[in-house]
Coordinates of C-alpha atoms in Angstrom, one line a residue:
X1001 CA -11.9 -48.7 33.2
X1002 CA -9.6 -51.0 35.0
X1003 CA -6.0 -51.5 34.3
X1004 CA -3.3 -49.4 32.7
X1005 CA -3.7 -48.5 29.0
X1006 CA -1.0 -45.8 28.6
X1007 CA -2.7 -42.8 26.9
X1008 CA -1.7 -40.8 30.0
X1009 CA 1.5 -40.2 28.3
X1010 CA -0.1 -38.1 25.6
X1011 CA 0.8 -34.8 27.2
X1012 CA 4.4 -36.0 27.4
X1013 CA 4.4 -36.9 23.7
X1014 CA 3.0 -33.5 22.9
X1015 CA 5.7 -31.8 24.9
X1016 CA 8.5 -33.9 23.3
X1017 CA 7.0 -33.1 19.8
X1018 CA 6.8 -29.4 20.5
X1019 CA 10.3 -29.3 21.8
X1020 CA 11.5 -31.2 18.8
X1021 CA 9.6 -28.8 16.3
X1022 CA 10.6 -25.6 18.2
X1023 CA 8.5 -22.5 18.7
X1024 CA 8.1 -19.2 17.1
X1025 CA 7.1 -15.8 18.5
X1026 CA 6.7 -12.6 16.7
X1027 CA 6.6 -9.2 18.3
X1028 CA 5.6 -6.0 16.7
X1029 CA 7.2 -2.8 18.4
X1030 CA 5.3 0.4 17.8
X1031 CA 6.5 3.7 18.9
X1032 CA 8.3 6.9 18.1
X1033 CA 12.0 6.8 17.1
X1034 CA 14.3 6.9 20.1
X1035 CA 11.7 5.9 22.6
X1036 CA 13.7 2.8 23.6
X1037 CA 12.1 -0.1 21.6
X1038 CA 15.3 -1.9 20.8
X1039 CA 16.8 -1.5 24.2
X1040 CA 13.7 -3.0 25.9
X1041 CA 13.8 -5.9 23.5
X1042 CA 17.4 -6.5 24.2
X1043 CA 16.7 -6.4 27.9
X1044 CA 13.6 -8.7 27.7
X1045 CA 15.6 -11.4 26.1
X1046 CA 19.0 -10.7 27.7
X1047 CA 20.6 -10.5 24.2
X1048 CA 22.3 -7.8 22.3
X1049 CA 20.3 -8.0 19.0
X1050 CA 22.0 -6.2 16.1
X1051 CA 20.0 -3.1 15.3
X1052 CA 21.2 0.2 13.7
X1053 CA 19.9 3.5 14.9
X1054 CA 17.1 4.8 12.7
X1055 CA 16.8 8.3 11.2
X1056 CA 14.0 10.8 12.0
X1057 CA 13.8 11.9 8.3
X1058 CA 11.9 9.1 6.6
X1059 CA 9.0 10.3 4.4
X1060 CA 6.7 7.5 5.6
X1061 CA 6.6 4.6 8.1
X1062 CA 8.4 1.4 7.0
X1063 CA 8.5 -1.9 8.9
X1064 CA 11.8 -3.8 9.4
X1065 CA 11.5 -7.4 10.5
X1066 CA 14.5 -9.4 11.8
X1067 CA 14.5 -13.0 12.9
X1068 CA 16.8 -14.7 15.5
X1069 CA 17.2 -18.2 16.7
X1070 CA 17.4 -18.3 20.5
X1071 CA 18.1 -21.3 22.7
X1072 CA 17.3 -21.8 26.3
X1073 CA 18.1 -25.3 27.9
X1074 CA 16.7 -27.7 25.2
X1075 CA 14.0 -25.2 23.8
X1076 CA 14.5 -23.5 20.5
X1077 CA 12.7 -20.3 19.8
X1078 CA 12.6 -18.5 16.5
X1079 CA 12.0 -14.9 17.5
X1080 CA 11.0 -12.2 15.0
X1081 CA 11.2 -8.5 16.0
X1082 CA 9.3 -6.1 13.7
X1083 CA 10.2 -2.5 14.3
X1084 CA 8.2 0.5 12.9
X1085 CA 10.9 2.8 11.5
X1086 CA 10.0 6.5 11.5
X1087 CA 6.7 6.1 13.2
X1088 CA 5.4 9.4 14.5
X1089 CA 8.1 11.4 12.8
X1090 CA 6.1 12.6 9.8
X1091 CA 4.7 16.0 9.8
X1092 CA 1.8 14.7 7.7
X1093 CA -0.3 12.5 10.1
X1094 CA -2.6 11.1 7.5
X1095 CA -3.2 7.3 8.1
X1096 CA -1.6 6.3 4.8
X1097 CA 1.6 7.8 6.0
X1098 CA 1.5 6.7 9.6
X1099 CA -0.2 3.7 10.8
X1100 CA -1.7 2.3 7.5
X1101 CA 1.7 0.6 6.7
X1102 CA 1.4 -1.2 10.0
X1103 CA -2.1 -2.5 9.2
X1104 CA -1.0 -3.6 5.8
X1105 CA 1.9 -5.5 7.2
X1106 CA -0.2 -7.3 9.8
X1107 CA -2.7 -8.2 7.0
X1108 CA 0.0 -9.3 4.6
X1109 CA 1.2 -11.9 7.3
X1110 CA -2.4 -13.2 7.6
X1111 CA -2.8 -13.3 3.8
X1112 CA 0.4 -15.3 3.5
X1113 CA -0.8 -17.9 6.0
X1114 CA -4.3 -18.1 4.5
X1115 CA -2.7 -18.7 1.0
X1116 CA -0.6 -21.5 2.5
X1117 CA -3.7 -23.1 4.0
X1118 CA -5.6 -22.9 0.8
X1119 CA -2.8 -24.8 -1.1
X1120 CA -3.6 -28.3 -2.4
X1121 CA -0.2 -29.4 -1.1
X1122 CA 0.3 -27.6 2.3
X1123 CA 3.4 -27.6 4.4
X1124 CA 2.2 -26.0 7.6
X1125 CA 4.3 -28.1 9.6
X1126 CA 7.6 -26.5 8.2
X1127 CA 5.9 -23.1 7.3
X1128 CA 7.5 -20.1 9.1
X1129 CA 4.5 -18.5 10.7
X1130 CA 5.1 -14.7 10.5
X1131 CA 1.8 -13.6 12.0
X1132 CA 2.2 -10.9 14.7
X1133 CA 1.6 -12.5 18.1
X1134 CA 1.8 -9.4 20.3
X1135 CA 2.2 -5.6 19.7
X1136 CA 4.1 -3.7 22.3
X1137 CA 2.8 -0.2 22.0
X1138 CA 5.3 2.3 23.4
X1139 CA 3.8 5.4 25.0
X1140 CA 5.9 8.5 25.8
X1141 CA 6.2 9.3 29.4
X1142 CA 4.5 12.8 29.2
X1143 CA 2.4 12.4 32.4
X1144 CA -0.6 14.0 30.7
X1145 CA -2.7 12.0 28.2
X1146 CA -2.4 9.9 25.1
X1147 CA -1.8 11.5 21.8
X1148 CA -4.4 11.4 19.1
X1149 CA -2.1 9.4 17.0
X1150 CA -1.7 6.7 19.8
X1151 CA -5.4 6.5 20.1
X1152 CA -6.1 6.2 16.4
X1153 CA -3.4 3.6 15.9
X1154 CA -4.3 1.4 18.8
X1155 CA -8.1 1.6 17.8
X1156 CA -7.2 0.5 14.3
X1157 CA -5.0 -2.3 15.4
X1158 CA -7.0 -3.9 18.4
X1159 CA -9.0 -6.1 16.1
X1160 CA -5.9 -7.4 14.3
X1161 CA -3.3 -8.0 17.0
X1162 CA -2.9 -8.4 20.8
X1163 CA -1.9 -5.0 22.1
X1164 CA 0.1 -4.6 25.4
X1165 CA 0.6 -0.8 26.1
X1166 CA 3.9 0.1 27.9
X1167 CA 5.0 3.3 29.2
X1168 CA 8.6 3.7 27.9
X1169 CA 11.5 5.3 29.9
X1170 CA 9.3 5.4 33.0
X1171 CA 12.1 6.7 35.1
X1172 CA 11.6 10.1 33.5
X1173 CA 8.6 10.9 35.8
X1174 CA 8.0 10.5 39.5
X1175 CA 6.1 7.6 41.1
X1176 CA 3.2 9.7 41.9
X1177 CA 2.9 11.1 38.5
X1178 CA 3.4 7.7 36.9
X1179 CA 0.5 6.3 38.9
X1180 CA -1.9 9.1 37.9
X1181 CA -0.6 8.7 34.3
X1182 CA -1.5 5.0 34.3
X1183 CA -5.0 5.6 35.5
X1184 CA -5.6 8.4 33.0
X1185 CA -4.3 6.2 30.2
X1186 CA -6.6 3.3 31.1
X1187 CA -9.6 5.6 31.4
X1188 CA -8.9 7.1 27.9
X1189 CA -8.5 3.6 26.4
X1190 CA -11.8 2.5 27.9
X1191 CA -13.7 5.7 26.9
X1192 CA -12.4 5.5 23.3
X1193 CA -13.3 1.7 23.1
X1194 CA -9.7 0.5 22.6
X1195 CA -9.5 -3.2 23.3
X1196 CA -6.0 -4.1 24.7
X1197 CA -5.0 -7.6 25.5
X1198 CA -6.2 -8.9 28.9
X1199 CA -4.2 -11.7 30.5
X1200 CA -6.5 -14.8 30.6
X1201 CA -8.0 -15.8 33.9
X1202 CA -9.7 -19.0 32.9
X1203 CA -6.8 -21.2 34.0
X1204 CA -6.8 -21.7 37.8
X1205 CA -3.1 -22.1 38.0
X1206 CA -2.4 -18.6 36.6
X1207 CA -5.8 -16.9 37.2
X1208 CA -4.8 -15.1 40.3
X1209 CA -1.5 -13.7 39.0
X1210 CA -3.0 -12.7 35.6
X1211 CA -5.9 -10.9 37.4
X1212 CA -3.4 -9.1 39.5
X1213 CA -1.3 -8.1 36.5
X1214 CA -4.3 -6.8 34.5
X1215 CA -4.7 -4.1 37.2
X1216 CA -1.1 -3.0 36.5
X1217 CA -1.6 -2.1 32.9
X1218 CA -0.1 -0.3 31.2
X1219 CA 3.3 -1.5 32.3
X1220 CA 5.8 1.2 33.2
X1221 CA 9.2 -0.1 32.0
X1222 CA 12.9 0.8 31.8
X1223 CA 15.3 -1.0 29.7
X1224 CA 19.2 -1.3 29.9
X1225 CA 21.9 -3.7 29.2
X1226 CA 24.4 -1.9 31.3
X1227 CA 25.4 -3.5 34.5
X1228 CA 26.0 -1.5 37.6
X1229 CA 27.4 -2.8 41.0
X1230 CA 24.8 -2.5 43.7
X1231 CA 25.9 -3.8 47.0
X1232 CA 27.8 -7.1 46.3
X1233 CA 26.3 -7.9 43.0
X1234 CA 26.0 -6.6 39.5
X1235 CA 22.5 -5.6 38.2
X1236 CA 21.2 -4.3 35.0
X1237 CA 20.4 -0.6 35.7
X1238 CA 20.6 2.9 34.6
X1239 CA 23.2 5.1 36.3
X1240 CA 22.2 8.7 37.0
X1241 CA 23.9 11.4 39.1
X1242 CA 21.2 11.2 41.6
X1243 CA 21.2 7.4 41.9
X1244 CA 20.6 4.1 40.2
X1245 CA 17.4 2.7 38.5
X1246 CA 17.4 -1.0 38.6
X1247 CA 15.7 -2.7 35.7
X1248 CA 14.7 -5.9 37.6
X1249 CA 13.7 -4.2 40.8
X1250 CA 9.9 -4.1 40.9
X1251 CA 10.0 -1.0 43.2
X1252 CA 11.7 0.9 40.4
X1253 CA 9.6 -0.2 37.3
X1254 CA 7.4 -3.0 35.9
X1255 CA 9.9 -4.7 33.7
X1256 CA 9.9 -7.9 35.6
X1257 CA 6.1 -8.0 35.5
X1258 CA 6.1 -7.4 31.7
X1259 CA 8.7 -10.2 31.2
X1260 CA 6.8 -12.6 33.4
X1261 CA 3.5 -11.9 31.6
X1262 CA 4.8 -11.8 28.1
X1263 CA 7.3 -14.6 28.1
X1264 CA 7.0 -16.9 31.1
X1265 CA 3.3 -17.1 31.6
X1266 CA 1.1 -16.1 28.5
X1267 CA 3.3 -16.5 25.4
X1268 CA 1.3 -19.5 24.4
X1269 CA -2.0 -17.8 25.0
X1270 CA -0.8 -14.9 22.8
X1271 CA 0.0 -17.3 20.0
X1272 CA -3.3 -19.0 20.6
X1273 CA -5.3 -15.7 20.6
X1274 CA -3.5 -14.7 17.3
X1275 CA -4.7 -17.8 15.7
X1276 CA -8.2 -18.4 17.0
X1277 CA -9.3 -14.8 17.2
X1278 CA -7.5 -12.3 15.0
X1279 CA -6.5 -14.6 12.2
X1280 CA -9.9 -16.3 12.2
X1281 CA -11.6 -12.9 11.9
X1282 CA -9.3 -12.0 8.9
X1283 CA -9.9 -15.4 7.4
X1284 CA -13.8 -15.2 7.8
X1285 CA -13.9 -11.7 6.3
X1286 CA -11.7 -12.8 3.4
X1287 CA -13.6 -15.8 2.5
X1288 CA -17.0 -13.9 2.9
X1289 CA -15.6 -11.3 0.4
X1290 CA -14.8 -14.2 -2.0
X1291 CA -18.6 -15.3 -1.7
X1292 CA -18.1 -18.4 0.6
X1293 CA -20.8 -19.1 3.1
X1294 CA -21.6 -21.9 5.5
X1295 CA -25.4 -21.8 4.8
X1296 CA -27.5 -21.4 1.7
X1297 CA -30.5 -19.2 1.0
X1298 CA -32.8 -21.5 3.0
X1299 CA -30.3 -21.7 6.0
X1300 CA -29.2 -25.1 4.8
X1301 CA -25.7 -26.1 5.4
X1302 CA -23.5 -25.8 2.3
X1303 CA -20.4 -27.7 1.6
X1304 CA -17.3 -26.1 0.2
X1305 CA -17.9 -27.8 -3.2
X1306 CA -21.5 -26.6 -3.4
X1307 CA -20.4 -23.1 -2.6
X1308 CA -17.7 -23.3 -5.2
X1309 CA -19.9 -24.5 -7.8
X1310 CA -22.6 -21.8 -7.0
X1311 CA -19.9 -19.2 -7.1
X1312 CA -18.4 -20.6 -10.3
X1313 CA -21.9 -20.5 -12.1
X1314 CA -22.3 -17.0 -10.7
X1315 CA -18.9 -15.8 -12.1
X1316 CA -19.7 -17.6 -15.4
X1317 CA -23.0 -15.8 -15.7
X1318 CA -21.4 -12.6 -14.8
X1319 CA -18.7 -13.0 -17.3
X1320 CA -21.2 -13.8 -20.0
X1321 CA -23.2 -10.8 -19.1
X1322 CA -20.0 -8.6 -19.2
X1323 CA -19.0 -10.1 -22.5
X1324 CA -22.4 -9.3 -24.0
X1325 CA -22.1 -5.7 -22.6
X1326 CA -18.7 -5.4 -24.1
X1327 CA -20.0 -6.7 -27.5
X1328 CA -22.8 -4.2 -27.4
X1329 CA -20.5 -1.5 -26.3
X1330 CA -18.1 -2.4 -29.1
X1331 CA -20.9 -2.3 -31.7
X1332 CA -22.2 1.0 -30.3
X1333 CA -18.7 2.6 -30.4
X1334 CA -18.3 1.1 -34.1
X1335 CA -21.5 2.8 -35.0
X1336 CA -20.5 6.0 -33.4
X1337 CA -17.1 5.8 -35.1
X1338 CA -18.8 5.2 -38.4
X1339 CA -21.2 8.2 -37.9
X1340 CA -18.1 10.3 -37.1
X1341 CA -16.2 9.1 -40.2
X1342 CA -19.2 9.7 -42.4
X1343 CA -19.7 13.2 -41.1
X1344 CA -16.0 13.8 -41.7
X1345 CA -16.5 12.4 -45.2
X1346 CA -19.4 14.7 -45.8
X1347 CA -17.4 17.7 -44.6
X1348 CA -14.5 16.7 -46.8
X1349 CA -16.8 16.3 -49.8
X1350 CA -18.3 19.7 -49.2
X1351 CA -14.9 21.2 -48.8
X1352 CA -13.8 19.5 -52.0
X1353 CA -16.9 20.8 -54.0
X1354 CA -16.2 24.3 -52.6
X1355 CA -12.6 24.2 -53.7
X1356 CA -13.6 22.7 -57.0
X1357 CA -16.0 25.7 -57.7
X1358 CA -13.3 28.2 -56.5
X1359 CA -10.9 26.5 -58.8
X1360 CA -13.4 26.5 -61.7
X1361 CA -14.0 30.2 -61.2
X1362 CA -10.4 31.1 -61.0
X1363 CA -9.8 29.0 -64.2
X1364 CA -12.5 31.0 -66.0
X1365 CA -11.0 34.2 -64.9
X1366 CA -7.6 33.2 -66.1
X1367 CA -9.1 32.1 -69.5
X1368 CA -10.8 35.4 -69.8
X1369 CA -7.5 37.2 -69.0
X1370 CA -5.8 35.0 -71.5
X1371 CA -8.3 35.9 -74.2
X1372 CA -7.9 39.5 -73.5
X1373 CA -4.2 39.3 -73.6
X1374 CA -4.3 37.5 -76.9
X1375 CA -6.7 40.1 -78.3
X1376 CA -4.2 42.8 -77.1
X1377 CA -1.3 41.0 -78.7
X1378 CA -3.2 40.8 -82.1
X1379 CA -4.0 44.5 -81.9
X1380 CA -0.4 45.3 -81.0
X1381 CA 0.8 43.2 -83.9
X1382 CA -1.5 45.0 -86.3
X1383 CA -0.4 48.4 -85.0
X1384 CA 3.2 47.3 -85.4
X1385 CA 2.7 46.2 -88.9
X1386 CA 0.9 49.4 -89.9
X1387 CA 3.7 51.4 -88.2
X1388 CA 6.4 49.5 -90.2
X1389 CA 4.5 50.2 -93.5
X1390 CA 4.3 53.9 -92.7
X1391 CA 7.9 53.9 -91.7
X1392 CA 9.0 52.2 -95.0
X1393 CA 6.8 54.6 -97.1
X1394 CA 8.4 57.6 -95.4
X1395 CA 11.8 56.1 -95.9
X1396 CA 11.2 55.6 -99.5
X1397 CA 9.8 59.1 -100.0
X1398 CA 12.7 60.7 -98.3
X1399 CA 15.0 58.7 -100.7
X1400 CA 13.4 59.9 -103.9
X1401 CA 13.5 63.5 -102.7
X1402 CA 17.2 63.3 -102.0
X1403 CA 17.7 61.9 -105.6
X1404 CA 15.8 64.8 -107.1
X1405 CA 17.9 67.4 -105.2
X1406 CA 21.1 65.8 -106.5
X1407 CA 19.8 65.9 -110.1
X1408 CA 19.0 69.6 -109.8
X1409 CA 22.3 70.5 -108.6
X1410 CA 24.0 68.9 -111.6

């Protein structure tokens, strides 16, 4: 080609559009209560985010998300911090109480984005992307080895989010112990098949520094918003009786390395990896569960419409089959109910006949007793009448005798 066309300005147009639209970045902080998650985030972004202290007495883990609007020069960043409240505090270490809520939250953000993509009228340009771009996993500075809970959690999350392990409160152990601790942690992660985020080395401009930083994982960090005077300048540091630990001094901790890798160098790669790797894996698995495929039975390409129609016919046939099964089941249950009712009716009829016979027998007995009673009454009446006759005769006899005695006396 000869002459100037002008499409060389496309990168500038893309930059201007991106600046105008703004950026979003979502960080998931996983670690025990009190390990320093909020302090490190405040130090990373040089901002005092409002965050209340969490209790150790929650029955299960809950996730708390807070979104902030940050400005630096003419760049706007919508930052979302997701904190795991109560993580590791439960006595019951079952997955549904500890790390399952974290998995459910990550999947819920993927599902929300997928539902927005599947809408007929999409608004992805204005959609607030809440998918987690990076997980800062905070490890206690024990100096020994990873806890079983840490290994299980990272192993569960590594296919869903970019994990960057950090050793929190790294000033709690000596440099020699810290170096041994780092080597042991990386060995345990590799032996257990935990895939942590590796800084990309495919871009020549940052390949060297990223390759170097991959060798420093996990980062040993110290966070503090307190300023201490060291020499002639004020620096962020932690003041101890034995000395000062400077947060931004690379001889004291890896805070600067973490900030450089996370924010300055690889933030866009973290966002891209979230979309092209983790979200695509979730999307593919979800669509395959729904029955969508790219090829048919004969390995021929299938369009979305063809897949939809095939699945629609399959669902229709399945519905018809289930309806027929339900009808047959209904008829069978009706027959069973009729048989039960008929049996109950036979039992009632037999009971009625039995009661009828008992009643008839009782009635006959009563009739017999009545007949006997009537006979006794008749006999008694006859005896009474005879007794009255005898009584009258004796009375009359006694009266005539009395008259004769009177006549004799005269």
